[in-house]
Coordinates of C-alpha atoms and ligand atoms in Angstrom, one line a residue:
X1 CA -5.1 -0.1 -28.2
X2 CA -3.9 3.0 -26.4
X3 CA -1.4 2.9 -23.6
X4 CA 0.4 5.5 -21.5
X5 CA 3.9 5.7 -22.9
X6 CA 7.2 7.6 -22.4
X7 CA 10.2 7.7 -24.7
X8 CA 12.8 8.9 -22.1
X9 CA 12.8 8.9 -18.3
X10 CA 11.7 12.1 -16.7
X11 CA 8.6 13.9 -15.4
X12 CA 4.9 13.6 -16.2
X13 CA 5.4 15.9 -19.2
X14 CA 7.0 13.0 -21.0
X15 CA 3.9 10.8 -20.8
X16 CA 1.6 10.5 -23.8
X17 CA -0.9 8.0 -25.3
X18 CA 0.5 5.7 -27.8
X19 CA -1.1 3.2 -30.1
X20 CA 0.4 -0.2 -29.2
X21 CA -0.4 -3.8 -30.0
X22 CA -3.3 -5.3 -28.0
X23 CA -2.1 -8.3 -26.1
X24 CA -3.6 -11.8 -26.4
X25 CA -4.1 -14.1 -23.5
X26 CA -2.0 -17.3 -23.7
X27 CA -2.4 -20.5 -21.6
X28 CA -4.2 -19.6 -18.4
X29 CA -4.1 -15.8 -18.8
X30 CA -7.2 -13.6 -19.2
X31 CA -7.5 -10.4 -21.2
X32 CA -8.7 -7.6 -18.9
X33 CA -10.4 -4.5 -20.4
X34 CA -9.1 -1.9 -18.1
X35 CA -11.6 0.4 -16.4
X36 CA -9.2 2.1 -14.0
X37 CA -5.6 2.0 -12.8
X38 CA -3.9 3.7 -9.9
X39 CA -0.6 5.5 -9.4
X40 CA 2.0 4.4 -6.9
X41 CA 5.4 5.5 -5.9
X42 CA 6.9 2.6 -8.0
X43 CA 5.2 4.0 -11.1
X44 CA 6.8 7.4 -10.5
X45 CA 10.2 5.7 -10.0
X46 CA 9.8 3.7 -13.2
X47 CA 8.8 6.8 -15.1
X48 CA 12.0 8.5 -13.8
X49 CA 14.1 5.5 -15.0
X50 CA 14.9 4.3 -11.5
X51 CA 12.8 1.2 -11.3
X52 CA 12.9 -1.0 -14.4
X53 CA 10.1 -3.5 -14.9
X54 CA 11.1 -7.1 -13.9
X55 CA 12.3 -9.3 -16.8
X56 CA 9.5 -10.4 -19.1
X57 CA 7.0 -7.8 -17.7
X58 CA 5.3 -5.1 -19.8
X59 CA 7.2 -1.8 -20.0
X60 CA 3.9 0.0 -19.8
X61 CA 3.3 1.7 -16.5
X62 CA 0.6 0.5 -14.1
X63 CA 1.0 -2.0 -11.2
X64 CA -2.7 -2.5 -10.5
X65 CA -6.0 -2.2 -12.3
X66 CA -9.7 -3.0 -12.3
X67 CA -11.9 -3.8 -15.2
X68 CA -13.9 -6.6 -16.9
X69 CA -12.7 -9.9 -18.4
X70 CA -12.7 -9.6 -22.2
X71 CA -11.2 -12.9 -23.2
X72 CA -10.0 -16.2 -21.6
X73 CA -6.8 -18.0 -22.5
X74 CA -7.1 -21.7 -23.7
X75 CA -6.0 -23.2 -20.4
X76 CA -8.2 -21.2 -18.1
X77 CA -9.9 -23.4 -15.4
X78 CA -13.4 -22.0 -15.5
X79 CA -13.1 -19.9 -12.3
X80 CA -13.9 -16.7 -14.3
X81 CA -16.1 -15.8 -17.2
X82 CA -16.1 -13.1 -19.8
X83 CA -17.7 -9.9 -18.4
X84 CA -16.7 -10.6 -14.7
X85 CA -15.5 -7.4 -12.9
X86 CA -12.2 -7.9 -11.2
X87 CA -9.2 -6.1 -9.7
X88 CA -5.6 -7.2 -10.0
X89 CA -2.0 -6.6 -8.9
X90 CA 0.2 -6.5 -12.0
X91 CA 4.0 -6.5 -12.8
X92 CA 3.1 -3.7 -15.2
X93 CA 0.8 -2.8 -18.1
X94 CA -2.2 -1.5 -16.2
X95 CA -2.2 2.0 -17.7
X96 CA -3.5 0.8 -21.0
X97 CA -6.9 -0.2 -22.5
X98 CA -6.1 -3.9 -22.1
X99 CA -3.7 -6.0 -20.2
X100 CA -3.2 -9.8 -19.9
X101 CA -3.1 -11.4 -16.5
X102 CA -2.6 -14.9 -15.1
X103 CA -6.1 -15.9 -13.9
X104 CA -4.7 -16.8 -10.5
X105 CA -3.9 -13.2 -9.9
X106 CA -7.5 -12.0 -10.4
X107 CA -9.5 -10.9 -7.3
X108 CA -13.3 -10.2 -7.1
X109 CA -14.2 -6.6 -6.4
X110 CA -15.5 -6.3 -2.8
X111 CA -19.2 -5.4 -2.5
X112 CA -19.8 -1.7 -2.5
X113 CA -16.6 -0.6 -4.2
X114 CA -16.7 1.1 -7.6
X115 CA -14.2 0.1 -10.3
X116 CA -12.2 3.2 -9.7
X117 CA -12.0 2.5 -5.9
X118 CA -11.1 -1.2 -6.6
X119 CA -8.2 -0.2 -8.8
X120 CA -6.5 1.4 -5.8
X121 CA -6.8 -1.6 -3.5
X122 CA -4.2 -4.2 -4.6
X123 CA -0.9 -2.3 -4.2
X124 CA -1.3 -0.1 -1.2
X125 CA -4.1 -1.8 0.7
X126 CA -3.0 -5.4 0.2
X127 CA 0.6 -4.4 1.1
X128 CA -0.6 -2.7 4.2
X129 CA -2.8 -5.7 5.1
X130 CA 0.2 -8.1 4.5
X131 CA 2.4 -5.9 6.8
X132 CA -0.1 -5.6 9.6
X133 CA -1.7 -9.0 9.6
X134 CA 0.5 -11.6 7.8
X135 CA 3.9 -10.2 9.1
X136 CA 2.9 -8.1 12.1
X137 CA 0.1 -10.3 13.5
X138 CA -1.5 -7.1 14.9
X139 CA -4.1 -7.6 17.6
X140 CA -6.7 -5.4 19.1
X141 CA -5.0 -3.0 21.5
X142 CA -1.6 -3.2 19.9
X143 CA 0.2 0.1 19.2
X144 CA 1.6 0.2 15.7
X145 CA 4.2 2.7 14.5
X146 CA 3.6 3.5 10.8
X147 CA 6.3 5.4 9.0
X148 CA 5.3 7.6 6.1
X149 CA 1.8 7.8 7.5
X150 CA 0.6 9.9 4.6
X151 CA 1.8 7.6 1.9
X152 CA -0.5 5.3 0.0
X153 CA 0.6 2.3 2.0
X154 CA 0.6 4.4 5.2
X155 CA -2.9 5.8 4.8
X156 CA -4.2 2.3 4.2
X157 CA -2.3 0.9 7.2
X158 CA -3.8 3.6 9.5
X159 CA -7.3 2.6 8.5
X160 CA -6.7 -1.1 8.6
X161 CA -5.1 -0.8 12.0
X162 CA -8.2 1.0 13.3
X163 CA -10.4 -1.7 11.8
X164 CA -8.4 -4.3 13.8
X165 CA -8.8 -2.3 17.0
X166 CA -5.1 -1.4 17.1
X167 CA -3.7 2.1 17.8
X168 CA -1.9 3.6 14.8
X169 CA 0.9 6.1 15.5
X170 CA 2.6 7.7 12.5
X171 CA 5.7 9.5 11.4
X172 CA 5.6 11.9 8.5
X173 CA 7.7 14.7 7.1
X174 CA 5.4 17.7 7.4
X175 CA 2.6 19.0 9.6
X176 CA 0.2 18.9 6.7
X177 CA 0.8 15.1 6.2
X178 CA 0.4 14.5 10.0
X179 CA -3.0 16.3 9.9
X180 CA -4.1 14.1 7.0
X181 CA -3.0 11.0 8.9
X182 CA -4.7 12.0 12.0
X183 CA -7.9 12.6 10.1
X184 CA -7.7 9.0 8.9
X185 CA -7.5 7.7 12.4
X186 CA -3.8 8.1 13.6
X187 CA -3.8 8.4 17.4
X188 CA -0.7 10.6 17.2
X189 CA 1.8 11.8 14.7
X190 CA 5.4 12.8 14.8
X191 CA 7.3 15.0 12.3
X192 CA 10.6 13.1 12.1
X193 CA 12.3 16.2 10.6
X194 CA 11.6 18.2 13.7
X195 CA 11.7 15.7 16.6
X196 CA 13.1 12.4 17.6
X197 CA 10.0 10.2 17.0
X198 CA 11.2 7.5 19.4
X199 CA 11.5 10.0 22.1
X200 CA 8.1 11.5 21.2
X201 CA 6.4 8.1 21.0
X202 CA 7.8 7.3 24.4
X203 CA 6.3 10.5 25.8
X204 CA 3.0 9.8 24.0
X205 CA 2.7 6.3 25.5
X206 CA 3.5 7.5 29.0
X207 CA 0.9 10.2 28.8
X208 CA -1.8 7.9 27.5
X209 CA -1.0 5.3 30.2
X210 CA -1.3 8.0 32.8
X211 CA -4.5 9.3 31.3
X212 CA -6.5 6.1 31.3
X213 CA -4.4 3.0 30.8
X214 CA -4.7 0.7 27.9
X215 CA -1.4 1.8 26.4
X216 CA 2.0 0.2 26.9
X217 CA 4.1 1.9 29.4
X218 CA 7.6 2.0 28.0
X219 CA 9.6 3.7 30.7
X220 CA 13.3 3.4 30.0
X221 CA 13.0 0.1 28.2
X222 CA 13.8 0.1 24.5
X223 CA 10.9 1.7 22.7
X224 CA 10.5 -0.7 19.9
X225 CA 11.1 -4.3 20.6
X226 CA 9.2 -7.6 20.1
X227 CA 8.9 -9.2 16.7
X228 CA 10.2 -6.8 14.0
X229 CA 8.3 -6.7 10.7
X230 CA 10.6 -6.1 7.8
X231 CA 9.5 -5.1 4.3
X232 CA 10.5 -3.0 1.4
X233 CA 7.5 -0.8 2.2
X234 CA 9.4 0.6 5.1
X235 CA 6.9 -0.4 7.7
X236 CA 7.6 -0.1 11.4
X237 CA 7.3 -2.5 14.2
X238 CA 4.6 -3.4 16.6
X239 CA 5.1 -2.4 20.2
X240 CA 5.4 -5.4 22.5
X241 CA 2.2 -7.4 22.7
X242 CA 3.1 -9.3 25.8
X243 CA 3.2 -6.1 27.8
X244 CA 0.7 -5.6 30.6
X245 CA -0.6 -2.1 30.1
X246 CA -1.2 -1.8 33.9
X247 CA 2.5 -2.3 34.7
X248 CA 5.9 -1.4 33.2
X249 CA 7.0 -3.3 30.1
Ligands
LIG301 N1 6.6 -4.6 -1.4 C1 5.5 -4.2 -1.9 O1 4.8 -5.0 -2.4 C2 5.2 -2.8 -2.0 C3 3.9 -2.4 -2.4 C4 3.5 -1.1 -2.4 C5 4.5 -0.1 -2.0 N2 5.8 -0.5 -1.7 C6 6.8 0.5 -1.4 O2 6.3 1.2 -0.2 C7 6.7 2.6 -0.3 C8 5.5 3.5 -0.2 O3 4.8 3.4 -1.4 P1 3.6 4.4 -1.7 O4 3.1 4.1 -3.1 O5 2.6 4.2 -0.6 O6 4.3 5.8 -1.6 P2 3.8 7.3 -1.7 O7 2.3 7.3 -1.5 O8 4.4 7.9 -2.9 O9 4.5 7.9 -0.4 C9 5.9 7.8 -0.2 C10 6.2 8.5 1.1 O10 7.5 8.2 1.5 C11 8.1 9.3 2.2 N3 9.5 9.5 1.6 C12 10.6 9.5 2.3 N4 11.6 9.7 1.5 C13 11.2 9.9 0.3 C14 11.8 10.1 -1.0 N5 13.1 10.3 -1.1 N6 10.9 10.3 -2.1 C15 9.6 10.1 -1.9 N7 9.0 9.9 -0.8 C16 9.8 9.7 0.3 C17 7.2 10.5 2.0 O11 6.6 10.8 3.2 P3 7.3 11.7 4.3 O12 7.5 13.1 3.7 O13 6.3 11.7 5.4 O14 8.6 11.1 4.7 C18 6.2 10.1 1.0 O15 4.9 10.6 1.4 C19 7.5 2.7 -1.6 O16 8.9 2.5 -1.2 C20 7.0 1.6 -2.4 O17 7.9 1.2 -3.4 C21 6.1 -1.8 -1.7

């Protein structure tokens, strides 16, 4: 089979298609015939030699993919059958014609998504979902500060925050990125290279509170407190949820 390959770390000019051995599913793995794979920051870092794959993982790039099941390992439990369309988060190997995956990692493709769209869901969107909902417990009406609002994870988080009825605020490093974030639903954006975003967020929330209520008044209280969410994706923190928007927090 063909796979995206590089012989030495560097830029995209080092990438080429190489004939490599087609993997075979063992135990409860399935063989996925890849339709699409997406590109994430971690792929770029791996290509530059700064993010080696975890021990035992494929050295082929590609941390997510979509496609159809082409073969089942001998210990598969019958949850999936050959030909099923699926999407999957991978430790590597997605940028190839085939990849093997433990069947427990397979996810059905949500209705209405193409295979190409589905290939871009697992890394950015599920990470954003995890940060917002499993760690941040975001509720309707919460203000959520999203750093790197134009990143893959950030753009997903903006849209998921809106879907939850929350108010996404973003930081980004350029005006162009802020405009993109605002088009996706960010209520406001702050260029951290040009202004102190905590100061700017404070101003924003005061203005909105004065304009029509519904936002947290922050006054001189610390801007970001409440339960912090921590993650390697560099996500921010929810503004306090126990704050009465009609009074000072
Ligand atoms: N834990 C997980 O499961 C998980 C999953 C997915 C992603 N991640 C992590 O989440 C982060 C975002 O991933 P992504 O794929 O969404 O990234 P991306 O689309 O490549 O965006 C990265 C953003 O980070 C900002 N940035 C700040 N310093 C940077 C630097 N030195 N080099 C490059 N970008 C820099 C840039 O925005 P500004 O210019 O606005 O600062 C850039 O737009 C990465 O660190 C990634 O490894 C973690």
